XYZ file of C-alpha atoms in Angstrom:
155
model
C -12.352 66.445 115.075
C -11.599 64.538 118.232
C -10.924 60.875 117.474
C -13.390 59.233 119.844
C -12.129 55.743 119.016
C -8.850 56.504 120.842
C -8.310 56.498 124.612
C -8.871 60.038 125.978
C -5.158 60.795 126.558
C -4.266 59.812 122.986
C -7.280 61.604 121.525
C -6.414 64.782 123.453
C -2.780 64.656 122.345
C -3.698 64.125 118.709
C -6.379 66.856 118.757
C -3.968 69.307 120.390
C -1.315 68.515 117.756
C -3.847 69.168 115.001
C -5.100 72.352 116.626
C -1.581 73.718 117.114
C -0.593 72.814 113.544
C -3.682 74.409 111.985
C -3.438 77.537 114.135
C 0.366 77.861 114.186
C 0.248 81.304 112.577
C -2.081 82.572 115.292
C 0.200 82.276 118.327
C 0.462 85.592 120.127
C 3.935 86.358 121.463
C 3.931 87.209 125.150
C 5.796 86.261 128.280
C 3.217 84.183 130.158
C 3.099 80.400 130.513
C 0.535 80.080 127.748
C 2.608 81.929 125.139
C 2.882 78.853 122.929
C -0.887 78.382 122.745
C -2.843 79.668 119.751
C -5.280 82.536 120.041
C -8.654 81.423 118.740
C -10.852 84.107 117.209
C -13.943 82.951 119.108
C -15.289 80.179 121.283
C -18.990 79.534 121.792
C -19.733 77.872 125.101
C -22.611 76.728 127.233
C -22.761 76.196 130.980
C -24.124 73.319 133.044
C -26.221 73.782 136.145
C -23.099 73.124 138.233
C -21.204 75.934 136.452
C -19.106 73.663 134.246
C -18.195 74.673 130.726
C -16.558 72.598 128.001
C -15.635 69.596 130.182
C -14.147 71.748 132.939
C -15.942 70.881 136.176
C -15.965 72.630 139.570
C -13.060 71.666 141.849
C -11.513 69.412 139.182
C -7.720 69.242 138.813
C -7.981 70.263 135.145
C -8.813 73.805 136.300
C -5.150 74.060 137.354
C -3.776 73.115 133.915
C -1.484 75.894 132.643
C 0.322 74.539 129.566
C -1.948 72.243 127.547
C -4.486 73.479 125.017
C -6.426 70.211 125.109
C -6.625 67.721 127.951
C -8.178 64.330 128.654
C -10.591 63.870 131.526
C -11.230 60.323 132.681
C -13.228 61.063 135.833
C -15.957 63.410 134.678
C -18.680 63.819 137.295
C -21.227 63.776 134.458
C -21.496 61.055 131.825
C -19.569 60.124 129.877
C -16.752 59.815 132.399
C -14.022 59.844 129.709
C -13.817 63.025 127.619
C -11.519 65.461 125.849
C -11.721 69.179 126.616
C -10.224 72.505 125.715
C -8.431 73.999 128.727
C -8.822 77.329 130.516
C -5.521 78.690 129.146
C -6.711 78.100 125.576
C -10.227 79.415 126.220
C -8.826 82.529 127.919
C -6.554 83.285 124.938
C -9.561 83.421 122.602
C -10.323 86.916 121.391
C -14.047 86.386 122.075
C -15.854 84.001 124.388
C -19.603 83.811 123.911
C -21.725 81.978 126.472
C -25.277 80.960 125.634
C -27.122 79.914 128.788
C -30.803 79.144 129.261
C -33.007 77.766 131.998
C -33.852 78.325 135.646
C -31.642 75.392 136.694
C -28.625 77.509 135.716
C -29.575 80.696 137.653
C -27.497 79.964 140.785
C -24.457 79.005 138.709
C -24.812 82.159 136.584
C -24.837 84.286 139.738
C -21.765 82.450 141.044
C -19.959 82.836 137.701
C -20.515 86.599 137.852
C -19.197 86.827 141.433
C -15.949 88.581 142.335
C -14.032 85.303 142.821
C -15.958 82.677 140.871
C -15.499 78.999 141.522
C -17.751 78.009 138.640
C -15.448 77.115 135.732
C -17.601 79.198 133.370
C -16.792 82.249 135.493
C -13.079 81.570 135.056
C -13.296 82.008 131.273
C -12.253 85.588 130.561
C -11.350 85.944 126.905
C -8.412 88.086 125.835
C -10.614 90.832 124.383
C -14.283 90.218 125.115
C -16.522 87.805 126.970
C -20.250 88.011 126.308
C -23.104 86.171 127.987
C -26.479 85.635 126.315
C -28.908 84.640 129.071
C -32.609 84.012 129.006
C -34.695 85.545 131.806
C -34.795 82.288 133.761
C -31.000 81.884 133.751
C -30.538 85.551 134.695
C -33.159 85.451 137.494
C -30.745 85.632 140.431
C -28.734 88.434 138.800
C -31.956 90.336 138.155
C -33.091 89.791 141.760
C -29.800 91.258 143.048
C -30.145 94.197 140.676
C -33.702 94.792 141.896
C -32.564 94.697 145.568
C -29.717 97.114 144.851
C -32.042 99.513 143.044
C -34.323 99.678 146.089
C -31.426 99.925 148.509
C -29.807 102.890 146.789
C -32.834 104.752 145.434
């Protein structure tokens, strides 16, 4: 567990050390920059109405992290401002990423995440083997509207 009594940088470092120690036998050998990161079997994620996932927020510098598995964030745009998060390189090495998203307030972000070049952090999570999204009708509304338009355009 993340030690919330520590400052975020210390808590992130300690959690990453624990994660790497526990998962040391699950490091996949490859030539990319994330080769030393473990490969999680699965991650279950949600998505905020701004498209954030974990504590990875749109346009935040942490989206550019390439080496760390866990990182501190001290300037979160949503409370609390100080947090610890898993990084995109770690999330993308997972064999399975499962998103569970509900609510109309998320519909625009879902559409953006499914776009060809997503800016929503949730859309940047592409697991090593599979990424699945479980959406309720309200969260999928803008995707369904596009599908409906396309069906009429090409029928």
